[in-house]
Amino acid sequence: MINSLKKSFNAYSKKPFLFVWASMLHIFISLIFSFAAIGVFLIYFMFISLFGQELTLEAISTLAVIGVILTILLLFMNGINAALARAYKKALTKGKTSVAEFYSYALDKAPEMFAIMLTREFIWLLVVGPAIALYVYVLQGYEYMDWLVGTYAFCATFVVHMIFTPSLILAGAFNASIYDSFRQGLNFWRKKHMFFIGIYIIFAVAWLLNFIPLLQIVSIFFLYPLVYTAMVIMMQDTIRVGDD
């Protein structure tokens, strides 16, 4: 773990702009897709206004449109995350990712990343869903049950997301197929489980800092790419991955 962080820091210190640029591309493309999603919803709002209908969340049509828009947005956001991982990996060899390359790779990998994410969330539902259902229908009136179930849900979410992170990195940074992502991800866990848990904890902290004003500047452009790249290095040094 320490060795991976050192390699990541050395690469960052030599060409920091390449990593900052990758983070900037991630923010820029994410905003474009987010505004596009808002624009599509506004078009829907204007369309129903032409027929004298009110926009209400109780309407099934409105909920369906929102659901489709959010699903498509989530699909492309997963592709953007793949492009970010690829850009960080490319920065290791002092390569710069262009806007067109970032955008093209995001679109190309979106379906695969989305499929891996859906698998992750399905497993999460199997693990956490019964506990939530038990709380809602049986344990809600008992003291401290909300804290107990909430703690369990938080820990389970952390573990499930951590388990699937190597597969997501393989698909994004190394352009692996869905099958290879899961297969190589399991191989990686068998070899580096303890080391990856340690670095993932740091990654989780960096991810949370991305949402805290002022601190997010340091995290997005330094800590997050540093730790993310360290995970990429750890996987690159551990397993052989086919890469185009």
mmCIF file of C-alpha atoms in Angstrom:
data_model
loop_
_atom_site.group_PDB
_atom_site.id
_atom_site.type_symbol
_atom_site.label_atom_id
_atom_site.label_comp_id
_atom_site.label_asym_id
_atom_site.label_seq_id
_atom_site.Cartn_x
_atom_site.Cartn_y
_atom_site.Cartn_z
ATOM 1 C CA MET A 1 0.000 0.000 0.000
ATOM 2 C CA ILE A 2 2.737 2.429 1.000
ATOM 3 C CA ASN A 3 4.711 1.560 -2.119
ATOM 4 C CA SER A 4 1.728 2.294 -4.341
ATOM 5 C CA LEU A 5 1.144 5.635 -2.643
ATOM 6 C CA LYS A 6 4.823 6.528 -3.080
ATOM 7 C CA LYS A 7 4.731 5.705 -6.782
ATOM 8 C CA SER A 8 1.560 7.719 -7.179
ATOM 9 C CA PHE A 9 3.024 10.708 -5.352
ATOM 10 C CA ASN A 10 6.209 10.581 -7.421
ATOM 11 C CA ALA A 11 4.202 10.534 -10.649
ATOM 12 C CA TYR A 12 1.997 13.373 -9.423
ATOM 13 C CA SER A 13 4.920 15.519 -8.294
ATOM 14 C CA LYS A 14 6.615 15.203 -11.711
ATOM 15 C CA LYS A 15 3.558 16.127 -13.799
ATOM 16 C CA PRO A 16 0.833 17.461 -11.467
ATOM 17 C CA PHE A 17 -1.018 19.233 -14.270
ATOM 18 C CA LEU A 18 -1.842 15.918 -15.981
ATOM 19 C CA PHE A 19 -3.734 14.733 -12.902
ATOM 20 C CA VAL A 20 -5.348 18.120 -12.296
ATOM 21 C CA TRP A 21 -6.381 18.215 -15.946
ATOM 22 C CA ALA A 22 -8.011 14.783 -15.630
ATOM 23 C CA SER A 23 -10.023 15.974 -12.626
ATOM 24 C CA MET A 24 -11.014 19.121 -14.488
ATOM 25 C CA LEU A 25 -12.216 17.060 -17.446
ATOM 26 C CA HIS A 26 -14.274 14.930 -15.081
ATOM 27 C CA ILE A 27 -15.967 17.991 -13.613
ATOM 28 C CA PHE A 28 -16.473 19.647 -17.004
ATOM 29 C CA ILE A 29 -18.006 16.615 -18.751
ATOM 30 C CA SER A 30 -20.127 15.788 -15.690
ATOM 31 C CA LEU A 31 -21.565 19.302 -15.718
ATOM 32 C CA ILE A 32 -22.331 19.033 -19.433
ATOM 33 C CA PHE A 33 -24.343 15.844 -18.939
ATOM 34 C CA SER A 34 -26.044 17.218 -15.819
ATOM 35 C CA PHE A 35 -27.139 20.378 -17.625
ATOM 36 C CA ALA A 36 -28.257 18.281 -20.578
ATOM 37 C CA ALA A 37 -30.452 16.210 -18.253
ATOM 38 C CA ILE A 38 -31.952 19.386 -16.780
ATOM 39 C CA GLY A 39 -32.514 20.693 -20.301
ATOM 40 C CA VAL A 40 -34.405 17.551 -21.321
ATOM 41 C CA PHE A 41 -36.629 17.883 -18.259
ATOM 42 C CA LEU A 42 -37.321 21.539 -19.063
ATOM 43 C CA ILE A 43 -38.316 20.521 -22.593
ATOM 44 C CA TYR A 44 -40.743 18.022 -21.076
ATOM 45 C CA PHE A 45 -42.110 20.757 -18.781
ATOM 46 C CA MET A 46 -42.669 23.122 -21.705
ATOM 47 C CA PHE A 47 -44.271 20.339 -23.732
ATOM 48 C CA ILE A 48 -46.909 19.515 -21.125
ATOM 49 C CA SER A 49 -47.471 23.236 -20.519
ATOM 50 C CA LEU A 50 -48.555 23.590 -24.143
ATOM 51 C CA PHE A 51 -51.433 21.239 -23.379
ATOM 52 C CA GLY A 52 -52.391 23.116 -20.220
ATOM 53 C CA GLN A 53 -51.237 20.386 -17.829
ATOM 54 C CA GLU A 54 -49.571 21.017 -14.481
ATOM 55 C CA LEU A 55 -46.269 19.457 -13.492
ATOM 56 C CA THR A 56 -46.917 17.296 -10.430
ATOM 57 C CA LEU A 57 -44.852 14.511 -8.930
ATOM 58 C CA GLU A 58 -48.015 12.500 -8.413
ATOM 59 C CA ALA A 59 -48.396 12.042 -12.164
ATOM 60 C CA ILE A 60 -47.109 8.681 -13.393
ATOM 61 C CA SER A 61 -45.907 10.234 -16.642
ATOM 62 C CA THR A 62 -43.772 12.775 -14.772
ATOM 63 C CA LEU A 63 -42.250 10.091 -12.546
ATOM 64 C CA ALA A 64 -41.539 7.962 -15.609
ATOM 65 C CA VAL A 65 -39.802 10.826 -17.424
ATOM 66 C CA ILE A 66 -37.731 11.673 -14.344
ATOM 67 C CA GLY A 67 -36.801 8.008 -13.943
ATOM 68 C CA VAL A 68 -35.679 7.696 -17.568
ATOM 69 C CA ILE A 69 -33.662 10.922 -17.421
ATOM 70 C CA LEU A 70 -31.936 9.927 -14.181
ATOM 71 C CA THR A 71 -31.185 6.436 -15.507
ATOM 72 C CA ILE A 72 -29.592 7.806 -18.672
ATOM 73 C CA LEU A 73 -27.659 10.376 -16.626
ATOM 74 C CA LEU A 74 -26.410 7.654 -14.284
ATOM 75 C CA LEU A 75 -25.398 5.569 -17.296
ATOM 76 C CA PHE A 76 -23.196 8.330 -18.680
ATOM 77 C CA MET A 77 -21.842 9.286 -15.244
ATOM 78 C CA ASN A 78 -20.497 5.757 -14.916
ATOM 79 C CA GLY A 79 -18.795 6.188 -18.265
ATOM 80 C CA ILE A 80 -17.278 9.464 -17.079
ATOM 81 C CA ASN A 81 -15.849 7.677 -14.040
ATOM 82 C CA ALA A 82 -14.259 5.135 -16.385
ATOM 83 C CA ALA A 83 -12.713 7.928 -18.425
ATOM 84 C CA LEU A 84 -11.353 9.515 -15.249
ATOM 85 C CA ALA A 85 -9.676 6.263 -14.211
ATOM 86 C CA ARG A 86 -8.199 5.950 -17.706
ATOM 87 C CA ALA A 87 -6.937 9.539 -17.614
ATOM 88 C CA TYR A 88 -5.222 8.984 -14.254
ATOM 89 C CA LYS A 89 -3.586 5.816 -15.559
ATOM 90 C CA LYS A 90 -2.413 7.637 -18.667
ATOM 91 C CA ALA A 91 -0.985 10.424 -16.509
ATOM 92 C CA LEU A 92 1.295 7.853 -14.880
ATOM 93 C CA THR A 93 3.219 7.607 -18.137
ATOM 94 C CA LYS A 94 3.075 11.393 -18.620
ATOM 95 C CA GLY A 95 0.311 11.143 -21.180
ATOM 96 C CA LYS A 96 -2.341 13.839 -21.495
ATOM 97 C CA THR A 97 -5.972 12.999 -22.229
ATOM 98 C CA SER A 98 -7.747 15.288 -24.676
ATOM 99 C CA VAL A 99 -11.341 16.425 -24.217
ATOM 100 C CA ALA A 100 -12.435 14.424 -27.260
ATOM 101 C CA GLU A 101 -10.636 11.305 -26.027
ATOM 102 C CA PHE A 102 -12.138 11.623 -22.544
ATOM 103 C CA TYR A 103 -15.637 12.124 -23.942
ATOM 104 C CA SER A 104 -15.338 9.284 -26.460
ATOM 105 C CA TYR A 105 -14.035 6.812 -23.884
ATOM 106 C CA ALA A 106 -16.792 7.794 -21.445
ATOM 107 C CA LEU A 107 -19.464 7.011 -24.032
ATOM 108 C CA ASP A 108 -17.762 3.756 -25.017
ATOM 109 C CA LYS A 109 -17.413 2.374 -21.484
ATOM 110 C CA ALA A 110 -20.718 3.654 -20.094
ATOM 111 C CA PRO A 111 -22.717 0.418 -20.708
ATOM 112 C CA GLU A 112 -20.069 -1.840 -19.130
ATOM 113 C CA MET A 113 -19.552 0.387 -16.116
ATOM 114 C CA PHE A 114 -23.305 0.707 -15.708
ATOM 115 C CA ALA A 115 -23.692 -3.081 -15.780
ATOM 116 C CA ILE A 116 -21.050 -3.507 -13.072
ATOM 117 C CA MET A 117 -22.733 -0.808 -10.986
ATOM 118 C CA LEU A 118 -26.136 -2.513 -11.342
ATOM 119 C CA THR A 119 -24.591 -5.796 -10.202
ATOM 120 C CA ARG A 120 -23.089 -4.020 -7.208
ATOM 121 C CA GLU A 121 -26.382 -2.401 -6.264
ATOM 122 C CA PHE A 122 -28.226 -5.725 -6.661
ATOM 123 C CA ILE A 123 -25.808 -7.358 -4.208
ATOM 124 C CA TRP A 124 -26.226 -4.354 -1.910
ATOM 125 C CA LEU A 125 -29.999 -4.791 -2.020
ATOM 126 C CA LEU A 126 -29.680 -8.466 -1.100
ATOM 127 C CA VAL A 127 -27.450 -7.588 1.851
ATOM 128 C CA VAL A 128 -29.144 -4.451 3.167
ATOM 129 C CA GLY A 129 -32.731 -4.824 1.910
ATOM 130 C CA PRO A 130 -33.843 -7.474 4.440
ATOM 131 C CA ALA A 131 -32.491 -5.406 7.343
ATOM 132 C CA ILE A 132 -34.346 -2.301 6.144
ATOM 133 C CA ALA A 133 -37.558 -4.272 5.623
ATOM 134 C CA LEU A 134 -37.227 -5.858 9.073
ATOM 135 C CA TYR A 135 -36.776 -2.421 10.623
ATOM 136 C CA VAL A 136 -39.738 -0.865 8.793
ATOM 137 C CA TYR A 137 -42.216 -3.648 9.528
ATOM 138 C CA VAL A 138 -40.995 -5.086 12.844
ATOM 139 C CA LEU A 139 -38.269 -3.189 14.704
ATOM 140 C CA GLN A 140 -39.218 0.445 14.101
ATOM 141 C CA GLY A 141 -40.780 0.898 17.532
ATOM 142 C CA TYR A 142 -37.825 -0.484 19.473
ATOM 143 C CA GLU A 143 -35.240 1.801 21.064
ATOM 144 C CA TYR A 144 -31.869 2.195 19.350
ATOM 145 C CA MET A 145 -32.996 0.047 16.422
ATOM 146 C CA ASP A 146 -32.651 2.991 14.039
ATOM 147 C CA TRP A 147 -29.023 3.440 15.064
ATOM 148 C CA LEU A 148 -28.322 -0.283 14.872
ATOM 149 C CA VAL A 149 -29.880 -0.748 11.434
ATOM 150 C CA GLY A 150 -28.324 2.507 10.185
ATOM 151 C CA THR A 151 -24.863 1.395 11.321
ATOM 152 C CA TYR A 152 -25.332 -1.984 9.665
ATOM 153 C CA ALA A 153 -26.502 -0.363 6.411
ATOM 154 C CA PHE A 154 -23.518 2.017 6.430
ATOM 155 C CA CYS A 155 -20.969 -0.752 7.048
ATOM 156 C CA ALA A 156 -22.578 -3.051 4.483
ATOM 157 C CA THR A 157 -22.579 -0.257 1.890
ATOM 158 C CA PHE A 158 -18.900 0.404 2.537
ATOM 159 C CA VAL A 159 -17.969 -3.276 2.192
ATOM 160 C CA VAL A 160 -20.033 -3.924 -0.953
ATOM 161 C CA HIS A 161 -18.680 -0.813 -2.709
ATOM 162 C CA MET A 162 -15.130 -1.738 -1.695
ATOM 163 C CA ILE A 163 -15.487 -5.269 -3.067
ATOM 164 C CA PHE A 164 -16.626 -4.007 -6.472
ATOM 165 C CA THR A 165 -14.103 -1.155 -6.770
ATOM 166 C CA PRO A 166 -11.323 -3.305 -8.334
ATOM 167 C CA SER A 167 -13.748 -4.444 -11.052
ATOM 168 C CA LEU A 168 -14.733 -0.856 -11.790
ATOM 169 C CA ILE A 169 -11.085 0.205 -11.979
ATOM 170 C CA LEU A 170 -10.251 -2.712 -14.268
ATOM 171 C CA ALA A 171 -13.095 -1.821 -16.613
ATOM 172 C CA GLY A 172 -12.250 1.875 -16.581
ATOM 173 C CA ALA A 173 -8.500 2.256 -16.270
ATOM 174 C CA PHE A 174 -7.516 -0.952 -18.081
ATOM 175 C CA ASN A 175 -10.382 -1.201 -20.581
ATOM 176 C CA ALA A 176 -11.207 -4.738 -19.408
ATOM 177 C CA SER A 177 -14.436 -6.439 -20.404
ATOM 178 C CA ILE A 178 -17.167 -7.099 -17.846
ATOM 179 C CA TYR A 179 -16.137 -10.747 -17.529
ATOM 180 C CA ASP A 180 -12.431 -9.925 -17.168
ATOM 181 C CA SER A 181 -13.240 -7.157 -14.699
ATOM 182 C CA PHE A 182 -14.984 -9.579 -12.333
ATOM 183 C CA ARG A 183 -12.488 -12.403 -12.876
ATOM 184 C CA GLN A 184 -9.375 -10.283 -12.449
ATOM 185 C CA GLY A 185 -11.032 -8.394 -9.613
ATOM 186 C CA LEU A 186 -11.440 -11.641 -7.678
ATOM 187 C CA ASN A 187 -7.819 -12.571 -8.409
ATOM 188 C CA PHE A 188 -6.723 -9.200 -7.126
ATOM 189 C CA TRP A 189 -8.709 -9.627 -3.911
ATOM 190 C CA ARG A 190 -7.077 -12.998 -3.262
ATOM 191 C CA LYS A 191 -3.615 -11.474 -3.546
ATOM 192 C CA LYS A 192 -3.949 -7.989 -2.061
ATOM 193 C CA HIS A 193 -7.071 -7.959 0.131
ATOM 194 C CA MET A 194 -5.478 -6.514 3.276
ATOM 195 C CA PHE A 195 -3.467 -3.872 1.413
ATOM 196 C CA PHE A 196 -6.452 -2.799 -0.648
ATOM 197 C CA ILE A 197 -8.681 -2.428 2.417
ATOM 198 C CA GLY A 198 -6.173 0.046 3.845
ATOM 199 C CA ILE A 199 -5.902 2.135 0.702
ATOM 200 C CA TYR A 200 -9.668 2.016 0.136
ATOM 201 C CA ILE A 201 -10.288 3.526 3.563
ATOM 202 C CA ILE A 202 -8.081 6.466 2.554
ATOM 203 C CA PHE A 203 -9.911 6.647 -0.767
ATOM 204 C CA ALA A 204 -13.281 6.747 1.001
ATOM 205 C CA VAL A 205 -12.096 9.679 3.138
ATOM 206 C CA ALA A 206 -10.856 11.497 0.028
ATOM 207 C CA TRP A 207 -14.199 10.863 -1.694
ATOM 208 C CA LEU A 208 -16.091 12.352 1.247
ATOM 209 C CA LEU A 209 -13.808 15.405 1.284
ATOM 210 C CA ASN A 210 -14.848 16.064 -2.329
ATOM 211 C CA PHE A 211 -18.198 17.283 -0.987
ATOM 212 C CA ILE A 212 -16.890 19.599 1.745
ATOM 213 C CA PRO A 213 -16.517 23.244 0.617
ATOM 214 C CA LEU A 214 -12.929 24.577 0.458
ATOM 215 C CA LEU A 215 -11.483 21.191 1.438
ATOM 216 C CA GLN A 216 -12.868 19.793 -1.796
ATOM 217 C CA ILE A 217 -10.398 21.879 -3.795
ATOM 218 C CA VAL A 218 -7.455 20.115 -2.156
ATOM 219 C CA SER A 219 -9.157 16.742 -2.387
ATOM 220 C CA ILE A 220 -10.393 16.879 -5.998
ATOM 221 C CA PHE A 221 -7.112 18.130 -7.422
ATOM 222 C CA PHE A 222 -4.591 16.423 -5.123
ATOM 223 C CA LEU A 223 -5.713 13.823 -2.573
ATOM 224 C CA TYR A 224 -8.358 12.072 -4.680
ATOM 225 C CA PRO A 225 -6.211 11.608 -7.825
ATOM 226 C CA LEU A 226 -3.266 10.610 -5.636
ATOM 227 C CA VAL A 227 -5.160 7.815 -3.873
ATOM 228 C CA TYR A 228 -7.109 6.739 -6.959
ATOM 229 C CA THR A 229 -3.899 6.442 -8.957
ATOM 230 C CA ALA A 230 -2.328 4.474 -6.107
ATOM 231 C CA MET A 231 -5.146 1.922 -6.422
ATOM 232 C CA VAL A 232 -4.517 1.734 -10.163
ATOM 233 C CA ILE A 233 -0.800 1.173 -9.535
ATOM 234 C CA MET A 234 -1.510 -1.527 -6.953
ATOM 235 C CA MET A 235 -3.652 -3.410 -9.449
ATOM 236 C CA GLN A 236 -1.155 -2.885 -12.257
ATOM 237 C CA ASP A 237 1.659 -4.288 -10.133
ATOM 238 C CA THR A 238 -0.376 -7.263 -8.932
ATOM 239 C CA ILE A 239 -2.172 -8.752 -11.916
ATOM 240 C CA ARG A 240 -1.719 -8.866 -15.670
ATOM 241 C CA VAL A 241 -4.494 -7.006 -17.421
ATOM 242 C CA GLY A 242 -5.187 -6.836 -21.123
ATOM 243 C CA ASP A 243 -5.081 -3.196 -22.184
ATOM 244 C CA ASP A 244 -5.717 -1.625 -25.566
#
